[in-house]
Rosetta silent file (secondary structure, phi, psi, omega in degrees, C-alpha in Angstrom):
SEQUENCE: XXXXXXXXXXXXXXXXXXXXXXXXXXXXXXXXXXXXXXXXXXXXXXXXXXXXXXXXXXXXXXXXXXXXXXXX
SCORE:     score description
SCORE:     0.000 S_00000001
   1 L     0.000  144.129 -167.828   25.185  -19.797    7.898 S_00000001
   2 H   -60.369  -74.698  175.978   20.993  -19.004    7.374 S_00000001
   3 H     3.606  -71.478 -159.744   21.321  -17.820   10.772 S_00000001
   4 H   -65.078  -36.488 -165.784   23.973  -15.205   10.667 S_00000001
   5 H   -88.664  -20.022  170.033   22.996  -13.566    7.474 S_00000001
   6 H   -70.523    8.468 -166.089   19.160  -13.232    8.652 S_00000001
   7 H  -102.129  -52.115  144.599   20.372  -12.043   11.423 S_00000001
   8 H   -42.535  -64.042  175.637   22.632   -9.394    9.781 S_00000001
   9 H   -35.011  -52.895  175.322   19.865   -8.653    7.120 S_00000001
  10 H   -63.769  -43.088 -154.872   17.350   -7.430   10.522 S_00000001
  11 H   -87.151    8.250 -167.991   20.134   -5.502   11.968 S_00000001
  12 H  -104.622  -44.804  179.984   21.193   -4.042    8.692 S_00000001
  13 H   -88.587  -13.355  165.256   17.938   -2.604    7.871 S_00000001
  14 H   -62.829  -54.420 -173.606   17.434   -1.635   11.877 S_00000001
  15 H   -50.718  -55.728 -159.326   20.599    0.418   11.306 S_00000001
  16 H   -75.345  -23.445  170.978   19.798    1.730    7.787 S_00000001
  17 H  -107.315    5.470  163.041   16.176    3.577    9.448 S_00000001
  18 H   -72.148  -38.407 -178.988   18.079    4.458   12.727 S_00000001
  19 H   -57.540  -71.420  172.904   20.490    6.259   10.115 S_00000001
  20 H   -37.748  -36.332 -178.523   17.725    7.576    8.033 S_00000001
  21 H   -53.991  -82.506  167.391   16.217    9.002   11.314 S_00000001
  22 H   -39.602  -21.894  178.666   19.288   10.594   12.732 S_00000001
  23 H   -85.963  -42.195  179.693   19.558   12.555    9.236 S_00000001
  24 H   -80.272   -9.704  171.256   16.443   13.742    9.276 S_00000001
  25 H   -74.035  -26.604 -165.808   16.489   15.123   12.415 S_00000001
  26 H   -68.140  -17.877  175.472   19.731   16.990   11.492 S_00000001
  27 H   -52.964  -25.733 -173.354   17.216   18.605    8.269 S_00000001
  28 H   -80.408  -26.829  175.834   15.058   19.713   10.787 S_00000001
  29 L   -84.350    7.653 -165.474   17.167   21.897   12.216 S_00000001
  30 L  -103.223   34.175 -175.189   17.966   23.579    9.164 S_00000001
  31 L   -17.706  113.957 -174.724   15.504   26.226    8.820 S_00000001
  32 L   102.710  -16.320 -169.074   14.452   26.675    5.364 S_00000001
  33 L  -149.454   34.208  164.959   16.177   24.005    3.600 S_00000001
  34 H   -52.838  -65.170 -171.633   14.233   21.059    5.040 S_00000001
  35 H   -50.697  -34.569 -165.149   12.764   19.662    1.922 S_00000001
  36 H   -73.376  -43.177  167.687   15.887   20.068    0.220 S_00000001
  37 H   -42.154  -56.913 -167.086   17.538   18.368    3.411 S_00000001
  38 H   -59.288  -68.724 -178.558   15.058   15.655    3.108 S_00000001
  39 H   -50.581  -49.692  157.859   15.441   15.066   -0.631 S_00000001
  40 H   -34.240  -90.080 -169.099   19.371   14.649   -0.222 S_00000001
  41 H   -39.040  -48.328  166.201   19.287   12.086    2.475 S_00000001
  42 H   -50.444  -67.375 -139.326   15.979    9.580    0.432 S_00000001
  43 H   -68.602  -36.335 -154.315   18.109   10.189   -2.465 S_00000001
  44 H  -123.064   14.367 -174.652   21.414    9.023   -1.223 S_00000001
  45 H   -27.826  -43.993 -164.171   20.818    7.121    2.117 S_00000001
  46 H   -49.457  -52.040 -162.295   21.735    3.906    0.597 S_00000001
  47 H   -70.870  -65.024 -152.327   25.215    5.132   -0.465 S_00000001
  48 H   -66.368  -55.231  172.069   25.907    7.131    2.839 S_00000001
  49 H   -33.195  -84.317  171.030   24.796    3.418    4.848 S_00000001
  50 H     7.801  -80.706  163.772   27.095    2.019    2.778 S_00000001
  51 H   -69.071  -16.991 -179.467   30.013    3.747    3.581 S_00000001
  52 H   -73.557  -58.163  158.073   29.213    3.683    7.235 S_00000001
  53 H    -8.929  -74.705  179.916   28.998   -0.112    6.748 S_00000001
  54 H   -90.924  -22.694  170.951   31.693   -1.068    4.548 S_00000001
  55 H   -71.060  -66.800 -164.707   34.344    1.903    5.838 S_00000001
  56 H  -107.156  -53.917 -171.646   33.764    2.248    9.219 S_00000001
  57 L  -103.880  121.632  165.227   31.658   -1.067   10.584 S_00000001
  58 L   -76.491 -163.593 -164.405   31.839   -4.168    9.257 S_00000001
  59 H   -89.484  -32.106  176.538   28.306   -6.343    9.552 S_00000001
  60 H   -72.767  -34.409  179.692   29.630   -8.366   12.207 S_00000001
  61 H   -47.775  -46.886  175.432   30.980   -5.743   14.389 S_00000001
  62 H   -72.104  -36.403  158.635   27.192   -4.202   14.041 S_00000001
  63 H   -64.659  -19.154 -168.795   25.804   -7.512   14.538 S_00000001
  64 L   -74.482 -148.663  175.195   28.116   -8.748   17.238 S_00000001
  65 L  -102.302  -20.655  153.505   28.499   -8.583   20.766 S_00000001
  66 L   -59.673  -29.788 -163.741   30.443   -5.569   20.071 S_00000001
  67 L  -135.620  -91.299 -162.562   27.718   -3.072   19.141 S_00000001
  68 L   -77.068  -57.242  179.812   24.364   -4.799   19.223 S_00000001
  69 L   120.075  -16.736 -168.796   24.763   -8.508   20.589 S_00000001
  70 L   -59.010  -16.617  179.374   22.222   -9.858   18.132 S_00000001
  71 L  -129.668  165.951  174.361   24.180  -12.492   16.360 S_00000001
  72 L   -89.854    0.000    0.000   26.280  -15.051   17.115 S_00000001
């Protein structure tokens, strides 16, 4: 359904800069090795979503009434 997967698609890319976010704050705390911190996460964000994604959530569970509510 059009619906479901544009619906997945926003919360999939909400999730993927809530991730991105959450990483870079842990770089910040990382005196010294920010940039490096920084470079790691851009480089492999995609992969590390991924695995949260496909491992640990599936898309409806993140879309659903379980976690977000956002879909049907």
């Amino acid at each position: 359904n059009e619906s479901i997967l544009s619906c997945c698609l926003i919360v999939y890319t909400f999730f993927f800069q809530k991730v991105v976010d959450i990483m870079h704050g842990f770089c910040d705390i990382l005196i010294g090795l920010e940039d490096a911190c920084y470079d790691f996460v851009d480089t492999n964000v995609q992969i590390i979503v991924d695995l949260l994604v496909n491992q640990y959530l599936s898309p409806e569970t993140i879309c659903g009434e379980e976690f977000l509510g956002l879909c049907p």
